[in-house]
JSON list of C-alpha atoms in Angstrom, two decimals:
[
{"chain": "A", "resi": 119, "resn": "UNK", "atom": "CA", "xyz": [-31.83, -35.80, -36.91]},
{"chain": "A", "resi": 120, "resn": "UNK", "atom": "CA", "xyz": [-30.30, -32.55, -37.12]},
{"chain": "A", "resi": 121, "resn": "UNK", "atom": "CA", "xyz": [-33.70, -30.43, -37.91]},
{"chain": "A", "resi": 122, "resn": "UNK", "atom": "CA", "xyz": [-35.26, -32.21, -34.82]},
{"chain": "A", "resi": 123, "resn": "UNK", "atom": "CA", "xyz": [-32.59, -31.13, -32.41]},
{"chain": "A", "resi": 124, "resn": "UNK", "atom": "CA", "xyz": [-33.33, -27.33, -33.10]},
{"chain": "A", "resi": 125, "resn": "UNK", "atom": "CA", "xyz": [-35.62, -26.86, -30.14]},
{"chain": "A", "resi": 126, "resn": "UNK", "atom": "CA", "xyz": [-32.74, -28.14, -27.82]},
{"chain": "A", "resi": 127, "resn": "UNK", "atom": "CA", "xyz": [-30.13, -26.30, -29.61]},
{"chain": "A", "resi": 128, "resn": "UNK", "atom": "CA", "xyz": [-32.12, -22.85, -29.78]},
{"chain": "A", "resi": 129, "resn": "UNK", "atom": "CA", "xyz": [-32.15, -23.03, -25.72]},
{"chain": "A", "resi": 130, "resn": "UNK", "atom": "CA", "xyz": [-28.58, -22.30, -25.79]},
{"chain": "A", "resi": 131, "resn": "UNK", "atom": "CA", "xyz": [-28.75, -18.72, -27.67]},
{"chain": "A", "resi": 132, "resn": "UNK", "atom": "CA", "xyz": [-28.31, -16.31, -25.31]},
{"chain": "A", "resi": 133, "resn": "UNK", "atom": "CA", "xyz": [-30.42, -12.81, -25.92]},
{"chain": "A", "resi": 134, "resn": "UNK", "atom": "CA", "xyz": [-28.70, -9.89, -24.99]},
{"chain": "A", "resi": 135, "resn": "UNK", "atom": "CA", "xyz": [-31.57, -7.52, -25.18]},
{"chain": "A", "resi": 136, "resn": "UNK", "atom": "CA", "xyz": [-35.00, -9.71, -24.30]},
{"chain": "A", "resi": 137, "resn": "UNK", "atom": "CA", "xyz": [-37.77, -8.50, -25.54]},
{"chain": "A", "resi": 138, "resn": "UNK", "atom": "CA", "xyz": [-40.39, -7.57, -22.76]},
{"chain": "A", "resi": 139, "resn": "UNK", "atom": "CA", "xyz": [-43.58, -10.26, -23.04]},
{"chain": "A", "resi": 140, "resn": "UNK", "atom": "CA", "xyz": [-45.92, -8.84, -20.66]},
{"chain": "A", "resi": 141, "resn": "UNK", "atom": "CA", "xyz": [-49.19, -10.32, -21.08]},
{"chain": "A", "resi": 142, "resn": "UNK", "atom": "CA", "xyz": [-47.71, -13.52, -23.10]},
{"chain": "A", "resi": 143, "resn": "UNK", "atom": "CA", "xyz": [-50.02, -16.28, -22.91]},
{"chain": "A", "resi": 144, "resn": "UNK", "atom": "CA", "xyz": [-47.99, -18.69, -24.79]},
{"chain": "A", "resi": 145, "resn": "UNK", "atom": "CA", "xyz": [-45.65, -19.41, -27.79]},
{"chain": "A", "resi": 146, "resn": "UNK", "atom": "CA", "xyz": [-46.13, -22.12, -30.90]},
{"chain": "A", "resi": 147, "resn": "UNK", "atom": "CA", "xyz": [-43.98, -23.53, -33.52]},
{"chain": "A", "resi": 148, "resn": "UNK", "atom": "CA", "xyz": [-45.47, -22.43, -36.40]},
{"chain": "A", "resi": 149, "resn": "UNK", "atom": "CA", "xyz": [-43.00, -24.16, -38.92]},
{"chain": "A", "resi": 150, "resn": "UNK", "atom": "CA", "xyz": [-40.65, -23.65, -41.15]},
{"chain": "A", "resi": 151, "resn": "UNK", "atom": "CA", "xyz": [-39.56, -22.44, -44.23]},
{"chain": "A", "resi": 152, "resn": "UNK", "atom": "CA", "xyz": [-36.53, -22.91, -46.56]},
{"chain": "A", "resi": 153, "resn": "UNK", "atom": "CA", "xyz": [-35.28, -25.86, -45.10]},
{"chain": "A", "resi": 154, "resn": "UNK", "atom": "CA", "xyz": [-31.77, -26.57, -46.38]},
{"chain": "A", "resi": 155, "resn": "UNK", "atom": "CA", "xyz": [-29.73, -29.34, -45.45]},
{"chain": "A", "resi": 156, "resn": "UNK", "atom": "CA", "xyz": [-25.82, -28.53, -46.77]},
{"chain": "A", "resi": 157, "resn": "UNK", "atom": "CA", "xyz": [-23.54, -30.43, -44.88]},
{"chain": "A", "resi": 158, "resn": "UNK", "atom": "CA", "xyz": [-23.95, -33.83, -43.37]},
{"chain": "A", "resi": 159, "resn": "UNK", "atom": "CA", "xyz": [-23.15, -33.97, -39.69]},
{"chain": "A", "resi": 160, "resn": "UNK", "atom": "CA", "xyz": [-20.04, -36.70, -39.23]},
{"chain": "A", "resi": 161, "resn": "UNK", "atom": "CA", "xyz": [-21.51, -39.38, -36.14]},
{"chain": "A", "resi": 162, "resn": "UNK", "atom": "CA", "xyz": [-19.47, -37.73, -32.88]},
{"chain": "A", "resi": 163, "resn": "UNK", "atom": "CA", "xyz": [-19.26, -34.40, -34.35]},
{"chain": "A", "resi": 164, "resn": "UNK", "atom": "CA", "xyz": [-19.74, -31.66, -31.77]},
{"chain": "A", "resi": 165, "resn": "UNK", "atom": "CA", "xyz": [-22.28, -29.09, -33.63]},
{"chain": "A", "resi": 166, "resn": "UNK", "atom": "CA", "xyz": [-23.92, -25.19, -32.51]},
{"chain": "A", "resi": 167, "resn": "UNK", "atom": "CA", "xyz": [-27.02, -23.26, -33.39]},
{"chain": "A", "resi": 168, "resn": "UNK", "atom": "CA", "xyz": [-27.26, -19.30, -34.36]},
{"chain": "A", "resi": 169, "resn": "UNK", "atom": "CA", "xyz": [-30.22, -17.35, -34.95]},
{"chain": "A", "resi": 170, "resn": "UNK", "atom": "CA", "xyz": [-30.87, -14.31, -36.75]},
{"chain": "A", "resi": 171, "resn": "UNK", "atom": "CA", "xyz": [-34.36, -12.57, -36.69]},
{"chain": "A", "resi": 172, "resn": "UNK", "atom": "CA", "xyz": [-35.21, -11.72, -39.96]},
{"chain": "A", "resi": 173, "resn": "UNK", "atom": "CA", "xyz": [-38.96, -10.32, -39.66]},
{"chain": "A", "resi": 174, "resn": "UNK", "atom": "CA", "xyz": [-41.24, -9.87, -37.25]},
{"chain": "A", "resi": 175, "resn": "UNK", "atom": "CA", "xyz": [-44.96, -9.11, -37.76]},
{"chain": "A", "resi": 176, "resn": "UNK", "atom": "CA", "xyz": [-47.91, -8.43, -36.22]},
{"chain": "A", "resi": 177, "resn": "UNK", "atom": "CA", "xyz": [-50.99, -10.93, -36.57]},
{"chain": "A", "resi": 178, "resn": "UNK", "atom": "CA", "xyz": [-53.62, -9.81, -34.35]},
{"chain": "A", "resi": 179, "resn": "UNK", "atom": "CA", "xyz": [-52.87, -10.71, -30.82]},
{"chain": "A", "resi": 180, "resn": "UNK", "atom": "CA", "xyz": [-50.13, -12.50, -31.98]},
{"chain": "A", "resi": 181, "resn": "UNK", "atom": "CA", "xyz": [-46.72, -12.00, -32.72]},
{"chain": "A", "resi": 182, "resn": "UNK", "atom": "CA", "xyz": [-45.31, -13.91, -35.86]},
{"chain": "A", "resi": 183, "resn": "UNK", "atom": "CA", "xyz": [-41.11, -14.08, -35.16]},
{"chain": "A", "resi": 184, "resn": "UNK", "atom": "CA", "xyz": [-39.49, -15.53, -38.37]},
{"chain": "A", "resi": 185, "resn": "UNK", "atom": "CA", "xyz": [-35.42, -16.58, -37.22]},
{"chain": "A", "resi": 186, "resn": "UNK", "atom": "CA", "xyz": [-32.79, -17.40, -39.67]},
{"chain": "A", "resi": 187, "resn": "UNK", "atom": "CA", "xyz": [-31.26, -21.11, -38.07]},
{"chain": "A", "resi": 188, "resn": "UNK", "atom": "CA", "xyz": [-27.53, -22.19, -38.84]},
{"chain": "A", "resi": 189, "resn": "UNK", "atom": "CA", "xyz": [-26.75, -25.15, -37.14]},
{"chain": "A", "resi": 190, "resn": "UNK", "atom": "CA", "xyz": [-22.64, -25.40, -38.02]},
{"chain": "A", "resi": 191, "resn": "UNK", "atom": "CA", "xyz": [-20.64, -27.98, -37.51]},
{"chain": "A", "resi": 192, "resn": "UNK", "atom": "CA", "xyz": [-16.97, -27.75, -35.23]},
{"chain": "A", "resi": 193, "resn": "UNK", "atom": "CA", "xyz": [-13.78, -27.68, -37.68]},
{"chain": "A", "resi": 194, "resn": "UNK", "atom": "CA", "xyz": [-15.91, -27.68, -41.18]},
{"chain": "A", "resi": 195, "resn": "UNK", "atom": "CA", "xyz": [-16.20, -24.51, -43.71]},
{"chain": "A", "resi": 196, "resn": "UNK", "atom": "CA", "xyz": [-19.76, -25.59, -44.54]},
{"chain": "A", "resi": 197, "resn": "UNK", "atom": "CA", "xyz": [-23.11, -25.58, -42.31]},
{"chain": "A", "resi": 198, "resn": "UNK", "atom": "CA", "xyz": [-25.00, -29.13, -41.46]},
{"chain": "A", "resi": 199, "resn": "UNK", "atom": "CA", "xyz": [-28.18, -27.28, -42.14]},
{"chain": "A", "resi": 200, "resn": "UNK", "atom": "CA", "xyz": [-30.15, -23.66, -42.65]},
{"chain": "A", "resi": 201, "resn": "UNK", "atom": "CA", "xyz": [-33.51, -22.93, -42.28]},
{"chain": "A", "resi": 202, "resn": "UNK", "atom": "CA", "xyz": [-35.80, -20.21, -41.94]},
{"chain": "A", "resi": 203, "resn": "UNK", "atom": "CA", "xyz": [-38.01, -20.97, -37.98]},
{"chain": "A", "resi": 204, "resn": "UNK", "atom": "CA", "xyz": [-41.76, -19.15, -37.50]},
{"chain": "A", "resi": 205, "resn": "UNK", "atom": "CA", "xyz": [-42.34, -19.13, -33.91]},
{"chain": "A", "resi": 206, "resn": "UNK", "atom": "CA", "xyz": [-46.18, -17.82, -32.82]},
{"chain": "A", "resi": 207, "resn": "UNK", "atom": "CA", "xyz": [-46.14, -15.65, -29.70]},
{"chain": "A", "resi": 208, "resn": "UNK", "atom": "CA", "xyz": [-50.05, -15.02, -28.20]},
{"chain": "A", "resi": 209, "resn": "UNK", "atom": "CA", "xyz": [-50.52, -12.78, -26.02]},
{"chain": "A", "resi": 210, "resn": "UNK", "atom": "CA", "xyz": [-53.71, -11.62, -23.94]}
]
């Protein structure tokens, strides 16, 4: 439950600096990598995402983003879950 709420979660990161994606046509989940599940998430518990882009490379027209995901859990030491989140960006 706690890997499919990602998308959701992600919407609430706030980027200071936006990148500028002039000519975007659209963006893809491309999947994901290192999928760790640490913690279980208590029923109730109140829970946050953070990202951290850790590469970023070029495929063509496209724009491979790879994001370090922590999803942490309110009042624990721990994290519910980490995992490593390709997203696709094509652009014209």
């Amino acid at each position: 439950l706690t890997l499919s709420m990602l998308v959701k979660l992600s919407e609430s990161i706030v980027d200071n600096d936006p990148p500028d994606l002039t000519g975007l046509l659209m963006g893809v989940n491309y999947g994901l990598n290192k999928v760790r599940f640490i913690n279980p998430v208590p029923s109730g518990a109140r829970i946050r995402a953070t990202a951290e882009t850790i590469d970023v490379a070029l495929k063509g027209s496209s724009v491979d983003q790879t994001r370090k995901m922590v999803v942490e859990i309110e009042g624990q030491d721990k994290p519910a879950l980490i995992a490593e989140w390709i997203g696709r960006l094509v652009f014209a």
